[in-house]
CSV table of C-alpha atoms in Angstrom, one decimal:
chain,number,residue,atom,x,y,z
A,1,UNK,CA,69.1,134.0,113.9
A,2,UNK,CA,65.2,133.8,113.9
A,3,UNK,CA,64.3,130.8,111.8
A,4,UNK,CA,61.3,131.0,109.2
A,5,UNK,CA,57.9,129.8,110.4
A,6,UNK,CA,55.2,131.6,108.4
A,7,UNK,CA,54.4,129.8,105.0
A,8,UNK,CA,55.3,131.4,102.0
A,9,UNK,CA,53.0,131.5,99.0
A,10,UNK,CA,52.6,133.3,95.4
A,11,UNK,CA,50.2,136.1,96.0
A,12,UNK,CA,48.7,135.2,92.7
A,13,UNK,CA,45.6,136.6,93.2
A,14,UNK,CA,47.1,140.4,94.0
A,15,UNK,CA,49.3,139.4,90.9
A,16,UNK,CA,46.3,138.8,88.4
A,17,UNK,CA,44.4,141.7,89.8
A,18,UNK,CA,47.5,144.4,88.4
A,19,UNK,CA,47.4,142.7,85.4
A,20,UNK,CA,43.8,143.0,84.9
A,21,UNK,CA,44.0,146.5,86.0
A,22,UNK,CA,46.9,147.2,83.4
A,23,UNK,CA,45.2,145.8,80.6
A,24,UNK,CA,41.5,147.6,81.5
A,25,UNK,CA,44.1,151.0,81.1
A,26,UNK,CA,44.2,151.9,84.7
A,27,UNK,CA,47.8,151.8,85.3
A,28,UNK,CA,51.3,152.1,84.4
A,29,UNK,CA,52.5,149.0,83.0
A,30,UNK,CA,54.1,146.6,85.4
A,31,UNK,CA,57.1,147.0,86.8
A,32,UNK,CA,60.2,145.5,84.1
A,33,UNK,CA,62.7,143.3,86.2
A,34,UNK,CA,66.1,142.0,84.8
A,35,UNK,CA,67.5,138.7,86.3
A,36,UNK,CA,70.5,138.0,86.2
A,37,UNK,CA,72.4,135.1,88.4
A,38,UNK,CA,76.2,133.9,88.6
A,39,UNK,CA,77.4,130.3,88.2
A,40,UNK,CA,79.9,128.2,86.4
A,41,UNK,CA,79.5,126.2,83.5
A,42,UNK,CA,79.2,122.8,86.1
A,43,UNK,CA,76.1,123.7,87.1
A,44,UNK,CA,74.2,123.0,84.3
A,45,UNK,CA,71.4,121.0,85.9
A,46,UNK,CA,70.1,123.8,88.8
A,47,UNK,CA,70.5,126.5,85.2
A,48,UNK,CA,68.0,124.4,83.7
A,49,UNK,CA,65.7,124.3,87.0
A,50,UNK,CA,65.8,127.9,87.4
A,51,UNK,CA,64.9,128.3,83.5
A,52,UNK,CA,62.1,125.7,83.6
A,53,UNK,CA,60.9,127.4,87.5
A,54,UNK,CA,61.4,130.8,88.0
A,55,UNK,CA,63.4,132.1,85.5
A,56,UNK,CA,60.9,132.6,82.9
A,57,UNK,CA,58.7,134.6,85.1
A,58,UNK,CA,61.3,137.7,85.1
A,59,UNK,CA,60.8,140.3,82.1
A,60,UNK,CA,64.7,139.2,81.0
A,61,UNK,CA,67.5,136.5,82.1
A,62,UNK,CA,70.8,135.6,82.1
A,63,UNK,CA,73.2,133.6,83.8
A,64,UNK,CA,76.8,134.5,84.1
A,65,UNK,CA,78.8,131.3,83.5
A,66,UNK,CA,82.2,130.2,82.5
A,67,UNK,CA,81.0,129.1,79.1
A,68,UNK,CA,78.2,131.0,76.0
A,69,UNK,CA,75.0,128.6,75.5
A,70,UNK,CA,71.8,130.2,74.1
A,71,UNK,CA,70.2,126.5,75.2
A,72,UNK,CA,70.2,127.7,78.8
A,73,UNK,CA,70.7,131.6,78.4
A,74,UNK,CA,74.4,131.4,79.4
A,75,UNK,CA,76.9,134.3,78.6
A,76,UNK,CA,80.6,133.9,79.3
A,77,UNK,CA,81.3,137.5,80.7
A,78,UNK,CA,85.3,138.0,80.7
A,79,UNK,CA,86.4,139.6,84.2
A,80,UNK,CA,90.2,140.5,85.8
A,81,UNK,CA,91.1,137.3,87.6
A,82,UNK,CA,90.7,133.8,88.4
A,83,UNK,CA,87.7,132.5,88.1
A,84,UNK,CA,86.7,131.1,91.5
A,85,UNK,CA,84.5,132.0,94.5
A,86,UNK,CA,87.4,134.1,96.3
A,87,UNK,CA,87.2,136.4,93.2
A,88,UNK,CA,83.5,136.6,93.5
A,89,UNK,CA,83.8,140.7,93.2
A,90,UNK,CA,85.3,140.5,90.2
A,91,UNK,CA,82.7,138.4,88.6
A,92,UNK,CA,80.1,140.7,90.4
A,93,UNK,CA,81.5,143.9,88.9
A,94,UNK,CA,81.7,142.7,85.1
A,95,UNK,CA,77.9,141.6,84.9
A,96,UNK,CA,76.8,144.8,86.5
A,97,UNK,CA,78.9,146.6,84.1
A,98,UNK,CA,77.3,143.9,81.2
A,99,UNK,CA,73.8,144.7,82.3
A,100,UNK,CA,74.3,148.5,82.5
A,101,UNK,CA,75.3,148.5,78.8
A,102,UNK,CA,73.0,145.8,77.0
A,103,UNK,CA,69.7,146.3,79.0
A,104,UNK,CA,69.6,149.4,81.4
A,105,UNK,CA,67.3,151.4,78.5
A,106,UNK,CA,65.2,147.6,78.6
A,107,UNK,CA,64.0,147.8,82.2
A,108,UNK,CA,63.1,149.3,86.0
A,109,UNK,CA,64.9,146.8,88.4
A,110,UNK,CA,67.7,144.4,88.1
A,111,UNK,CA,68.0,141.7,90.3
A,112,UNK,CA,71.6,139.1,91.0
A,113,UNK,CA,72.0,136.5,92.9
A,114,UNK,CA,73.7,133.0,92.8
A,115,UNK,CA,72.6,129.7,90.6
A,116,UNK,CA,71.3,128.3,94.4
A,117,UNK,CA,68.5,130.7,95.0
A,118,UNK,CA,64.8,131.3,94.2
A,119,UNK,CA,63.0,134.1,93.4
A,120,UNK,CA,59.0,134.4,94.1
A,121,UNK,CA,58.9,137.1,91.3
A,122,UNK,CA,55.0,137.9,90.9
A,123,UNK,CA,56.0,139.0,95.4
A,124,UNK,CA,58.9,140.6,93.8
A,125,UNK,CA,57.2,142.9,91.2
A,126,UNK,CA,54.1,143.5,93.3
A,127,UNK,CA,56.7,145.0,96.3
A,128,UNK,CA,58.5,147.3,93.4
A,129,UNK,CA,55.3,148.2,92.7
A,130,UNK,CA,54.2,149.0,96.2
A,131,UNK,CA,53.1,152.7,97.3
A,132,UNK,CA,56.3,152.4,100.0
A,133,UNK,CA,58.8,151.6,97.2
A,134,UNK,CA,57.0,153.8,94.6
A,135,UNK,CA,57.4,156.8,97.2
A,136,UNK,CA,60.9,156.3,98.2
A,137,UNK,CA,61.9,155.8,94.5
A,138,UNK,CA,60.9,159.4,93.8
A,139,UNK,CA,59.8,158.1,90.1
A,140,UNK,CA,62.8,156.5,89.7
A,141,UNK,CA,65.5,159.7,90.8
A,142,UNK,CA,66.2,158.4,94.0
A,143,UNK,CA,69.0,155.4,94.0
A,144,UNK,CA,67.5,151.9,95.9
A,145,UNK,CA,69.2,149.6,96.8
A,146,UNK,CA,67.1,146.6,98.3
A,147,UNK,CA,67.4,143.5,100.2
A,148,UNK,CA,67.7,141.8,103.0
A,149,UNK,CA,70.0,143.7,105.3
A,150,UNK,CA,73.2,141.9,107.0
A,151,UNK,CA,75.3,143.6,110.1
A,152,UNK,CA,78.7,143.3,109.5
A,153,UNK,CA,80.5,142.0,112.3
A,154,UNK,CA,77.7,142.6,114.8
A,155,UNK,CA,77.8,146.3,114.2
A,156,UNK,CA,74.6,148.0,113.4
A,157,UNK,CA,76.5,151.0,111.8
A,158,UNK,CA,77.8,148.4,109.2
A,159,UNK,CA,74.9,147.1,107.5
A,160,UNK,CA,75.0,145.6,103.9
A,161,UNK,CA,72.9,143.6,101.6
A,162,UNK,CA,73.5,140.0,101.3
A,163,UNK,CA,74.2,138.3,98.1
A,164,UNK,CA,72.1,135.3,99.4
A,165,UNK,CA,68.7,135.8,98.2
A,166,UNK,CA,69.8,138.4,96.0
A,167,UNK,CA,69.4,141.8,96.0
A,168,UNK,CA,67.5,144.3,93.6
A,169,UNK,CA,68.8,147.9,91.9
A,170,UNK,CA,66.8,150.4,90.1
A,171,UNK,CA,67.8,152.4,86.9
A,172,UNK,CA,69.2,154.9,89.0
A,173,UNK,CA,71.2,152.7,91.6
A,174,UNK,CA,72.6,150.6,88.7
A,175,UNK,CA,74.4,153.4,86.9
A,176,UNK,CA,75.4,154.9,90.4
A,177,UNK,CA,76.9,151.8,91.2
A,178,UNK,CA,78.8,151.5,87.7
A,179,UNK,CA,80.1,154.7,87.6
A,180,UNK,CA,81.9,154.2,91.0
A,181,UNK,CA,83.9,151.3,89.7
A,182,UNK,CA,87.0,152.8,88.6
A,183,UNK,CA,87.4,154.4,91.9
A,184,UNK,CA,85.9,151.5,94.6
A,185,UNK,CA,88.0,148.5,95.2
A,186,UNK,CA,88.8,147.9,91.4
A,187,UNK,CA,91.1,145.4,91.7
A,188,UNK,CA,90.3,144.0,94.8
A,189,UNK,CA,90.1,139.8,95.3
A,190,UNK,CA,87.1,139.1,97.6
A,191,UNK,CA,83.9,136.8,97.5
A,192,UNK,CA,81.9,139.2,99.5
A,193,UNK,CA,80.9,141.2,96.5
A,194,UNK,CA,77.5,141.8,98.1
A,195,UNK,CA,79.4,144.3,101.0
A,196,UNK,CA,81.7,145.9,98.4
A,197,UNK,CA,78.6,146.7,96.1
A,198,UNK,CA,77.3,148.2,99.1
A,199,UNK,CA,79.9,150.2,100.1
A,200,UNK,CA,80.5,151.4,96.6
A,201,UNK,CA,76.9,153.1,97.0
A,202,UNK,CA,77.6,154.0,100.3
A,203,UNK,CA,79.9,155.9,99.4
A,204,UNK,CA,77.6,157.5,96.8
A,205,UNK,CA,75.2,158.6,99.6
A,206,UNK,CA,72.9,155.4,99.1
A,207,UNK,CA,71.9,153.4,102.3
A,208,UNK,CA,70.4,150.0,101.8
């Protein structure tokens, strides 16, 4: 594995220039991105660091916890199973399924990940926003699926997106992928949610 050298940093300055350029009527309006990360009511304390870090910066929020707590944005979303890491997919699947029917109309992309990651958003939106992502979103037809990209037992044929960072959907991927519940792995007990979500839209046609 190739370990991170170059220093990361905010491009705030490319971030207050597309704002400027909204407001002055020569642009689309910013990209909308949903946030949405899983955890368990426990972890109260890195909830409240997201919140008061980079939580705010999304357009919307919500954590996926055992427990309902406007305080900290918590909802308790009910899902088949336990409610441990091993039935991770489970978890997964409901809050897709939650975000598709409260907030798809709300917003572009829709981003998951776990209570122990961090998001640069302003970098976030102003990649959605790019010309390369722009293009190969066909004005929002064409399913994405992004992220960083994971080889499944070494083989390059088996690629998926890991859960790790996080990984983002558009409008179109996130019904895709919610339409193929019933039919992919819907009662299947696994943590590695991030490959099944992928092969669900694999199997759609959608390559990460």
């Amino acid at each position: 594995m190739q370990l991170l050298t170059q220093r990361v940093y905010v491009d705030l300055a490319a971030h207050e220039r597309a704002n400027k350029f909204v407001l002055e009527g020569g642009g689309k309006p910013r990209a909308k991105i949903y946030c949405h990360i899983y955890t368990t009511q426990k972890q109260g304390p890195r909830i409240q660091s997201i919140r008061e870090t980079w939580g705010h910066r999304c357009d919307g929020f919500h954590v996926a916890s055992t427990i309902t707590d406007r305080s900290i944005d918590s909802v308790n979303i009910p899902h088949e199973g336990r409610e441990e890491y091993q039935n991770m997919w489970q978890k997964v699947r409901a809050m897709w399924v939650y975000v598709y029917v409260n907030y798809y109309d709300s917003y572009d992309w829709f981003h998951i990940g776990g209570d122990d990651m961090y998001v640069l958003v302003e970098n976030l939106r102003l990649y959605l926003e790019s010309e390369e992502i722009v293009s190969a979103s066909n004005g929002g037809e064409q399913p994405l699926l992004l992220g960083q990209i994971f080889y499944q037992n070494f083989y390059s044929s088996a690629t998926y997106v890991t859960g790790g960072g996080g990984y983002t959907l558009n409008k179109a991927a996130l019904k895709m992928l919610v339409a193929s519940f019933p039919n992919c792995a819907p009662h299947d007990v696994t943590s590695v949610e991030d490959v099944l979500v992928t092969q669900c839209l694999k199997k759609e046609g959608i390559e990460p």
